[in-house]
PDB file of C-alpha atoms and ligand atoms in Angstrom:
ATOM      1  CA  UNK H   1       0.000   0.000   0.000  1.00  0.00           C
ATOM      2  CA  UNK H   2       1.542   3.274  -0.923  1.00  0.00           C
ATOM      3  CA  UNK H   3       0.808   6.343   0.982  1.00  0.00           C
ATOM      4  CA  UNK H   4       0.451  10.008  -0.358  1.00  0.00           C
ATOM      5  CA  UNK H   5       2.007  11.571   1.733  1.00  0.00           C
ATOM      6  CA  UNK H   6       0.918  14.992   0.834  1.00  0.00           C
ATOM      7  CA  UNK H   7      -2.266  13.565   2.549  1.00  0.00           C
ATOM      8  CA  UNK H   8      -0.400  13.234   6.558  1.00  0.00           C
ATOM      9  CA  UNK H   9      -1.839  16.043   8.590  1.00  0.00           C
ATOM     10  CA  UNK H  10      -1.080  16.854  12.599  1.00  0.00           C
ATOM     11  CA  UNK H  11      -4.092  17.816  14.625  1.00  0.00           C
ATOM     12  CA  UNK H  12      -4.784  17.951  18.494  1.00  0.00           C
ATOM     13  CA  UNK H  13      -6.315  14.638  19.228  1.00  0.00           C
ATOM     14  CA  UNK H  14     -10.060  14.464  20.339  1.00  0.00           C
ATOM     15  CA  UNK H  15     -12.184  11.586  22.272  1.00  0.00           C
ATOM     16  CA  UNK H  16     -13.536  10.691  18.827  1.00  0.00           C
ATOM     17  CA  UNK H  17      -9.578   9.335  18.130  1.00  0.00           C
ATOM     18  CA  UNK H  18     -10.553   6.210  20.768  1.00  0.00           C
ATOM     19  CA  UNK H  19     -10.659   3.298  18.821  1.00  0.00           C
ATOM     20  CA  UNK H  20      -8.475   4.326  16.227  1.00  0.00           C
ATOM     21  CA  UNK H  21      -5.578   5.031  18.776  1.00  0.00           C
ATOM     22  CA  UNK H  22      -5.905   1.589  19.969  1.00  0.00           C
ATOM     23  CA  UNK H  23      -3.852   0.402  16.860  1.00  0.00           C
ATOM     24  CA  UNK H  24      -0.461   2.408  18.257  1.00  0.00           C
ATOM     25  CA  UNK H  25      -1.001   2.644  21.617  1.00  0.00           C
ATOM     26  CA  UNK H  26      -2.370  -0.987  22.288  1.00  0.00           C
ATOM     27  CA  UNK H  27       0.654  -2.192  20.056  1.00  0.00           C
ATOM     28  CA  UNK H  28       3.856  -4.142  21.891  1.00  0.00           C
ATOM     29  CA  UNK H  29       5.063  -3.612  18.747  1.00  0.00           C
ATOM     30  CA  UNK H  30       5.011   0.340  18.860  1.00  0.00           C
ATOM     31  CA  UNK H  31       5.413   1.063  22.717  1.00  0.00           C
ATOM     32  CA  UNK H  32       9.072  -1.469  22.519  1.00  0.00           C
ATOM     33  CA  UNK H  33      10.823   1.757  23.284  1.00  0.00           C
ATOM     34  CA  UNK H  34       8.930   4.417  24.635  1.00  0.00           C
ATOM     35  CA  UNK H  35       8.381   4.919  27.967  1.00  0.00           C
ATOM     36  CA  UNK H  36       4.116   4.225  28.047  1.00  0.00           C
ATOM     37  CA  UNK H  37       3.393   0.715  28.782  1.00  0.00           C
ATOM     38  CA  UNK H  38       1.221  -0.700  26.163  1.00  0.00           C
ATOM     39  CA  UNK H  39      -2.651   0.051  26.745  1.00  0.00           C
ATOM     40  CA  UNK H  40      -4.814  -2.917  27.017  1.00  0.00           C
ATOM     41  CA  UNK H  41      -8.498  -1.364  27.068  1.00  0.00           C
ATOM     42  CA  UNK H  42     -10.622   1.325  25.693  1.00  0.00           C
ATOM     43  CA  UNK H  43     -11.107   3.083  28.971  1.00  0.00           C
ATOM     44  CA  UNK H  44      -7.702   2.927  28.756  1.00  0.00           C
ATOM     45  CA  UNK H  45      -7.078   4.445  25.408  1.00  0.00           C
ATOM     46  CA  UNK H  46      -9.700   7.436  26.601  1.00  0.00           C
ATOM     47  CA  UNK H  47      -7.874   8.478  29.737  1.00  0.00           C
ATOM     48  CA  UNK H  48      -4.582   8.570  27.138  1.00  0.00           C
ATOM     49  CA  UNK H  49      -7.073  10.917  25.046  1.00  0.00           C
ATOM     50  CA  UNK H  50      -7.965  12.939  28.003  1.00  0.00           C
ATOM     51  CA  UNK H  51      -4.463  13.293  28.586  1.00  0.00           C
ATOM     52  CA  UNK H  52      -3.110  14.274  25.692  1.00  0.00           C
ATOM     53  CA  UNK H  53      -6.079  16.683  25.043  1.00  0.00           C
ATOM     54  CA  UNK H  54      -5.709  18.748  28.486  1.00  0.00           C
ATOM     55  CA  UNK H  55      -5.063  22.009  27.460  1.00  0.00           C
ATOM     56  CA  UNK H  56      -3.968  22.855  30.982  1.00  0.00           C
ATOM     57  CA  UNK H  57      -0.644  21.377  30.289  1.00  0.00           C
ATOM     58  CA  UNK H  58       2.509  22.720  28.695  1.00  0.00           C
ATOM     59  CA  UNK H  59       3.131  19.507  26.894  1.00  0.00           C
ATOM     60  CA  UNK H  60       2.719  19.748  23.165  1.00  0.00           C
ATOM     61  CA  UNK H  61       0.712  16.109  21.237  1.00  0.00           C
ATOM     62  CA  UNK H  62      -0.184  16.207  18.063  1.00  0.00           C
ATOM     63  CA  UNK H  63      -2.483  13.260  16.159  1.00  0.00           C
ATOM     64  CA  UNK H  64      -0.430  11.968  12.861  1.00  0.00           C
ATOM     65  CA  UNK H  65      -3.475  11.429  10.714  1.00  0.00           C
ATOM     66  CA  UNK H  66      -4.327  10.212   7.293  1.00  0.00           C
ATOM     67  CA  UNK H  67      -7.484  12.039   5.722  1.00  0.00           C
ATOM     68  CA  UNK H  68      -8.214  13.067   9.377  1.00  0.00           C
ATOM     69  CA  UNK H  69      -8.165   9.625  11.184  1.00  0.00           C
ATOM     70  CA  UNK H  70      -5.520   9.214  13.982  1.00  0.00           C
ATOM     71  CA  UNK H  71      -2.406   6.738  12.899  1.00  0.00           C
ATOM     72  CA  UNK H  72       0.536   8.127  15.561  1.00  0.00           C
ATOM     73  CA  UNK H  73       1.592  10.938  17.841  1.00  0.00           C
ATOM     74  CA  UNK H  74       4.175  13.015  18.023  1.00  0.00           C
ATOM     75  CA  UNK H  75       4.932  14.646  21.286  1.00  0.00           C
ATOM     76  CA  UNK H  76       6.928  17.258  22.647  1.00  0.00           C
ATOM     77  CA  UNK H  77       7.850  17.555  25.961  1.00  0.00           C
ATOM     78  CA  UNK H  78       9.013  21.193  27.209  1.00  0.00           C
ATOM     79  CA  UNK H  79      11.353  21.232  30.261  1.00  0.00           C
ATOM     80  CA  UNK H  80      10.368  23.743  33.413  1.00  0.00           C
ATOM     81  CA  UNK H  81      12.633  26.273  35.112  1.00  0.00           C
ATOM     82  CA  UNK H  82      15.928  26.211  33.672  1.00  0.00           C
ATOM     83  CA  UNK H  83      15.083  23.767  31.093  1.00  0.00           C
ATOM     84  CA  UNK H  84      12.436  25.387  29.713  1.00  0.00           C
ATOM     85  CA  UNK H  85      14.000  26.328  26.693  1.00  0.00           C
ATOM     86  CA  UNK H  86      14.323  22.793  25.248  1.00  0.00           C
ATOM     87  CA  UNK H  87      11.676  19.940  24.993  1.00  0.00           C
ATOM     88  CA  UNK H  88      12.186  16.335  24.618  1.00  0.00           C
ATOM     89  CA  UNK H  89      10.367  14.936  21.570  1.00  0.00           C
ATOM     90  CA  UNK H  90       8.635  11.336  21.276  1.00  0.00           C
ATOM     91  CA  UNK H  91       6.067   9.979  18.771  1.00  0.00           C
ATOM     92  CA  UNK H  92       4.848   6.215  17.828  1.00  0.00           C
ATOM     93  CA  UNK H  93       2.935   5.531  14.145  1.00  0.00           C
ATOM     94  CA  UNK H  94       1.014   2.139  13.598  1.00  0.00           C
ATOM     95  CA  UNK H  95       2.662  -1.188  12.871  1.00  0.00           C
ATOM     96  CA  UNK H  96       0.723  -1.187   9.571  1.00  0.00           C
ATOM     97  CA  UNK H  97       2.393   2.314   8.418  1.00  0.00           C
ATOM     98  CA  UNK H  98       5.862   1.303   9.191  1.00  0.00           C
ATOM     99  CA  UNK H  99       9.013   2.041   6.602  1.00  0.00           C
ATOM    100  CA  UNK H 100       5.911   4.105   3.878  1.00  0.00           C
ATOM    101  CA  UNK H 101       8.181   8.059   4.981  1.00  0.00           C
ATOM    102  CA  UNK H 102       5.395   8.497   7.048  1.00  0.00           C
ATOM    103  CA  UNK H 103       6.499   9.098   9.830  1.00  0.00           C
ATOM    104  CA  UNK H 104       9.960  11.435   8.539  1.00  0.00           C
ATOM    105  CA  UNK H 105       6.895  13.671   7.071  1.00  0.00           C
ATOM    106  CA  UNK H 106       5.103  13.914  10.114  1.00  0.00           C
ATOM    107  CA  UNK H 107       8.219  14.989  12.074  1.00  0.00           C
ATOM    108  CA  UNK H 108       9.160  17.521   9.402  1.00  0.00           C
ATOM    109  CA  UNK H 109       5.655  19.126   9.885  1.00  0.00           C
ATOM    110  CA  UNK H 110       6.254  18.552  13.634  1.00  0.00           C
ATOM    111  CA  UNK H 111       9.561  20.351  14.114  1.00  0.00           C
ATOM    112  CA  UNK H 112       8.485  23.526  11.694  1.00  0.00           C
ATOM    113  CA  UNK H 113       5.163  23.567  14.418  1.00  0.00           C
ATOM    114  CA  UNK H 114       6.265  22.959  17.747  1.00  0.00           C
ATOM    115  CA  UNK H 115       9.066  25.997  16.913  1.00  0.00           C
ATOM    116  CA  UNK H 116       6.119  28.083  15.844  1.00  0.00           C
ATOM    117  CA  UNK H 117       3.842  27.241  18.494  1.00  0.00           C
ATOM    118  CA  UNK H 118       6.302  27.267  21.436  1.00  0.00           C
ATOM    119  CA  UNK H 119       8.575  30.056  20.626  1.00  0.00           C
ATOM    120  CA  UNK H 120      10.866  30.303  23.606  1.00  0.00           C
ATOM    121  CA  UNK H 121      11.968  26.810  22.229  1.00  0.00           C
ATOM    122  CA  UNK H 122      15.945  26.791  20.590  1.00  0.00           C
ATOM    123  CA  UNK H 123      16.375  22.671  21.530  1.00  0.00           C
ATOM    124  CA  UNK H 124      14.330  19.673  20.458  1.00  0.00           C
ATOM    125  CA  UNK H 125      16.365  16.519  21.846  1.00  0.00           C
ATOM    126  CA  UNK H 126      15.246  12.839  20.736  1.00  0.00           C
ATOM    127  CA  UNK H 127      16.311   9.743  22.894  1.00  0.00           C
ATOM    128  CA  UNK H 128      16.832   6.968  20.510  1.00  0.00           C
ATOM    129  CA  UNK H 129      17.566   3.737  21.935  1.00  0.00           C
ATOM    130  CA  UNK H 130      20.862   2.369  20.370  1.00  0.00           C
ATOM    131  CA  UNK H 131      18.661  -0.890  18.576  1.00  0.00           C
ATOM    132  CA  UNK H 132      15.901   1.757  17.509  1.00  0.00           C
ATOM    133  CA  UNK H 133      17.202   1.824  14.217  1.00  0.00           C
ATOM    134  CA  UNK H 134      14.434   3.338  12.163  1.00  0.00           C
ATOM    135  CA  UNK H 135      13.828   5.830  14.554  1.00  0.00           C
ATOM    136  CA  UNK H 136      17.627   6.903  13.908  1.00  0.00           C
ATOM    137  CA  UNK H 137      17.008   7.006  10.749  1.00  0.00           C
ATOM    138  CA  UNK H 138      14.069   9.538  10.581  1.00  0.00           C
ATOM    139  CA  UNK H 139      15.849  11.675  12.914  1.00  0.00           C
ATOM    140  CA  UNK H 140      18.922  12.019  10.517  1.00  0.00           C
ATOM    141  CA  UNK H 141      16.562  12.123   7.650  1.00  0.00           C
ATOM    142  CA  UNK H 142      15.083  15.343   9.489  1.00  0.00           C
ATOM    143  CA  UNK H 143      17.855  17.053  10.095  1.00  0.00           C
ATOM    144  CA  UNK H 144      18.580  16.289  13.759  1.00  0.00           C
ATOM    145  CA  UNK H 145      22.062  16.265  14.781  1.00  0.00           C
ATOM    146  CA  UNK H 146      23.921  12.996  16.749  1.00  0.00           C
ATOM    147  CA  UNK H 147      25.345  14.457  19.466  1.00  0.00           C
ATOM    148  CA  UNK H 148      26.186  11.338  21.645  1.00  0.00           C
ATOM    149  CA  UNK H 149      26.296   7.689  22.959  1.00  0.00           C
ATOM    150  CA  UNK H 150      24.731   8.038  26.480  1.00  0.00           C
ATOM    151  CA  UNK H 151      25.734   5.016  28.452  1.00  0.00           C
ATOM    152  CA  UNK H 152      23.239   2.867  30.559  1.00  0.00           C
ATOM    153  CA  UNK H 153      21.462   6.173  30.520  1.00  0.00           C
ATOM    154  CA  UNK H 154      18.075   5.082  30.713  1.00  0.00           C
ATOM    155  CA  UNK H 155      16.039   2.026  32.668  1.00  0.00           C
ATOM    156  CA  UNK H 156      13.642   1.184  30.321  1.00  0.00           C
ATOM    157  CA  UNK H 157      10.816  -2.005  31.085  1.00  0.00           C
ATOM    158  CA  UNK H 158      13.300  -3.980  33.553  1.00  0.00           C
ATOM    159  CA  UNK H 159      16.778  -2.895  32.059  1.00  0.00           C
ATOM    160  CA  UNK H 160      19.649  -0.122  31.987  1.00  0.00           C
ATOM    161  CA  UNK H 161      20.016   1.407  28.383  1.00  0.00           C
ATOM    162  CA  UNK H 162      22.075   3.095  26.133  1.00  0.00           C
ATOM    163  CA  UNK H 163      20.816   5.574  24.040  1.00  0.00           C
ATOM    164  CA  UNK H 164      22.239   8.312  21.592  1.00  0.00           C
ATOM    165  CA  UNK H 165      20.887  11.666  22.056  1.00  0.00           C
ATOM    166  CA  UNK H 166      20.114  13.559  19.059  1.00  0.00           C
ATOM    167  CA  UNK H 167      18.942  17.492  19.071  1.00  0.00           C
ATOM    168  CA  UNK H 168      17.348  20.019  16.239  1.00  0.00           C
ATOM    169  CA  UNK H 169      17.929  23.777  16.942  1.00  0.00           C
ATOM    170  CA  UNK H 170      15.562  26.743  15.753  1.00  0.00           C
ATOM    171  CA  UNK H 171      18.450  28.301  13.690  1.00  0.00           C
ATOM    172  CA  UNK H 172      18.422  24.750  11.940  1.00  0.00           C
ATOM    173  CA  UNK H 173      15.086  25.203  10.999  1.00  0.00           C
ATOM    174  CA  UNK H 174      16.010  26.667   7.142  1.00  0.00           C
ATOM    175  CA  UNK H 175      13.756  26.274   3.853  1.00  0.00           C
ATOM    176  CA  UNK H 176      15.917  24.313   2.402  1.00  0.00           C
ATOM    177  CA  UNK H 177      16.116  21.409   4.889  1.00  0.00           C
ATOM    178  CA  UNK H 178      12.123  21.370   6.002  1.00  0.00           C
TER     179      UNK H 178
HETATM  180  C1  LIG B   1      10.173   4.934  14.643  1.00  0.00           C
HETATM  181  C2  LIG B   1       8.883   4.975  13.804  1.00  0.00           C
HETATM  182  C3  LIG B   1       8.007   6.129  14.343  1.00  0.00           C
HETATM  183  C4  LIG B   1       9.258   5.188  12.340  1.00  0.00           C
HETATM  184  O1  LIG B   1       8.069   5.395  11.586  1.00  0.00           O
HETATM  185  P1  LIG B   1       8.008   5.137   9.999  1.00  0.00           P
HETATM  186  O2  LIG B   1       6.762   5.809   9.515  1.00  0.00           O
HETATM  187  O3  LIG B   1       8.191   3.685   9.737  1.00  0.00           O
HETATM  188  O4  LIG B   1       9.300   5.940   9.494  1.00  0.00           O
HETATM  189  P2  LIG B   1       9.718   6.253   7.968  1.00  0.00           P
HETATM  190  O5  LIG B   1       9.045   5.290   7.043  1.00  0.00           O
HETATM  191  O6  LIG B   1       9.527   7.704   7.734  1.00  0.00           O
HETATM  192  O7  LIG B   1      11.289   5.998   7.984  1.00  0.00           O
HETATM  193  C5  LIG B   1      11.840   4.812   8.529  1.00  0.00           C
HETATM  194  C6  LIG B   1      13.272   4.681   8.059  1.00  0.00           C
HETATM  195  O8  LIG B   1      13.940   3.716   8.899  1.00  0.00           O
HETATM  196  C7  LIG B   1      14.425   2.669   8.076  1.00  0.00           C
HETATM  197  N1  LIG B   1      14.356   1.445   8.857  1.00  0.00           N
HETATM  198  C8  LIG B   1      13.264   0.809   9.311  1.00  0.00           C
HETATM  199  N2  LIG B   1      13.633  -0.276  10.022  1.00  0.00           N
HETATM  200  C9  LIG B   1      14.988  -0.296  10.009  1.00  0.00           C
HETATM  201  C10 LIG B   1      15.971  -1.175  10.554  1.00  0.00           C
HETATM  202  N3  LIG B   1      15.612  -2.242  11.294  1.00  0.00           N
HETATM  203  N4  LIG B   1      17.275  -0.894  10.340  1.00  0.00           N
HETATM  204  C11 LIG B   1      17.664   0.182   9.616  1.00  0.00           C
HETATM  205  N5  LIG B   1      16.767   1.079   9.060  1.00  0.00           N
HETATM  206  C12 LIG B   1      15.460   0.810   9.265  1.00  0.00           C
HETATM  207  C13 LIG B   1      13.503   2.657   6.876  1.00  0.00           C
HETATM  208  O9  LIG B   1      14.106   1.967   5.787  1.00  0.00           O
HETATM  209  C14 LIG B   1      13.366   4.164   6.642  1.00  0.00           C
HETATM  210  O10 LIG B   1      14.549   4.733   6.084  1.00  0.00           O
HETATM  211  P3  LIG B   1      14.703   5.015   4.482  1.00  0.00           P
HETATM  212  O11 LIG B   1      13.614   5.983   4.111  1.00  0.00           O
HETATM  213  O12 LIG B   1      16.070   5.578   4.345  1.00  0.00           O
HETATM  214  O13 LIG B   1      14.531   3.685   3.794  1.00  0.00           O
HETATM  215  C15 LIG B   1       8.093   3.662  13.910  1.00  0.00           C
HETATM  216  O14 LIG B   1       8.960   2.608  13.549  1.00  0.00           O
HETATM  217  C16 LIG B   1       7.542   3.420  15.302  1.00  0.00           C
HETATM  218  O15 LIG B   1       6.446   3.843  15.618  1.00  0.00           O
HETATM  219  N6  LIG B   1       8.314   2.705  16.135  1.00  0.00           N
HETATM  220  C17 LIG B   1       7.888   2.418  17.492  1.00  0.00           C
HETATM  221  C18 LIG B   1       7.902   3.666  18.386  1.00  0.00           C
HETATM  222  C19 LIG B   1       9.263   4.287  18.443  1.00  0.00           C
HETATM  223  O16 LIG B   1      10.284   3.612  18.384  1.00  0.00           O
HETATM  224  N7  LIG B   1       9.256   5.615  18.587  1.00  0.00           N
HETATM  225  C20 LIG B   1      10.471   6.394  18.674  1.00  0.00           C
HETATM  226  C21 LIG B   1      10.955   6.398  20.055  1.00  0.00           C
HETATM  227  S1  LIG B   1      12.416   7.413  20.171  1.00  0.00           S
END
């Protein structure tokens, strides 16, 4: 199945999103290395959807949709305080979508947005486990730099980690590599 992607969109999520978020968020498969657990239930899929929908929050989510129905997330996570000028990004697309550029267009989209929409930003880090692979990929495909090899940095479902942290500044953000 090939995707146009001229047809992925980002959009807040809303409660309508339920059942269709169930296919990334109820995935093993998807949730290997982020930090949610996998969600086994629709109640459990709504209070996901009432979280990611609070506008009370300072986190940014964002539904990676094709003609309007919900197929990922991309997140951003803004630090407080002293940190506040960075955010941590993390995202998830269905199994079904996998290795189709999806998910390199939605994070171009993403990065141009969350700049726009959170303007005291100048630091968007990503925290790619080192057997992530594609997710390396995208990130280089992006534009994000490789800044490191971060040792047993993070304990992730029972075990110590490494991870390579990866970061996109504003002044990176030039027409001709969105
Ligand atoms: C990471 C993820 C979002 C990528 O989504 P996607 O829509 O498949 O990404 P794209 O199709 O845009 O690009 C994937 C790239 O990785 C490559 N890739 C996929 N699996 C790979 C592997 N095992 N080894 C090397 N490269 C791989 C693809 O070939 C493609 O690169 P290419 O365009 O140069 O061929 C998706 O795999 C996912 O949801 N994974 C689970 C959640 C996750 O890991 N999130 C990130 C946490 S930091």
């Amino acid at each position: 199945m090939d995707i146009d992607l001229s047809k992925i969109t980002l959009r807040p999520f809303n409660l309508r999103d339920v059942d269709d978020v169930m296919l990334f968020v109820g995935d093993d498969q998807v949730t290997r290395y982020l930090r949610r657990r996998t969600l086994t239930s629709k109640d459990e899929a709504l209070t996901f959807l009432k979280d990611v929908c609070n506008p009370d929050h300072h986190h940014w989510h964002r539904s990676i949709c094709i003609d309007d129905r919900s197929i990922g997330f991309i997140s951003a996570f803004p630090g407080s305080d002293e940190s506040m000028f960075k955010a941590e990004m993390s995202a998830g697309v269905a199994a079904e979508y996998w290795s189709k550029g999806i998910f390199t267009q939605a994070m171009k989209i993403a990065v141009a947005q969350v700049f726009k929409d959170l303007p005291h930003l100048v630091r968007l880090e990503g925290f790619v486990d080192v057997d992530n692979k594609a997710s390396q990929r995208v990130l280089e495909k992006v534009g994000f730099r490789k800044e490191g090899h971060l040792k047993k940095y993070s304990f992730h479902k029972g075990k110590l980690r490494d991870c390579f942290i990866n970061s996109f500044l504003s002044t990176d953000l030039l027409p001709s590599k969105l």
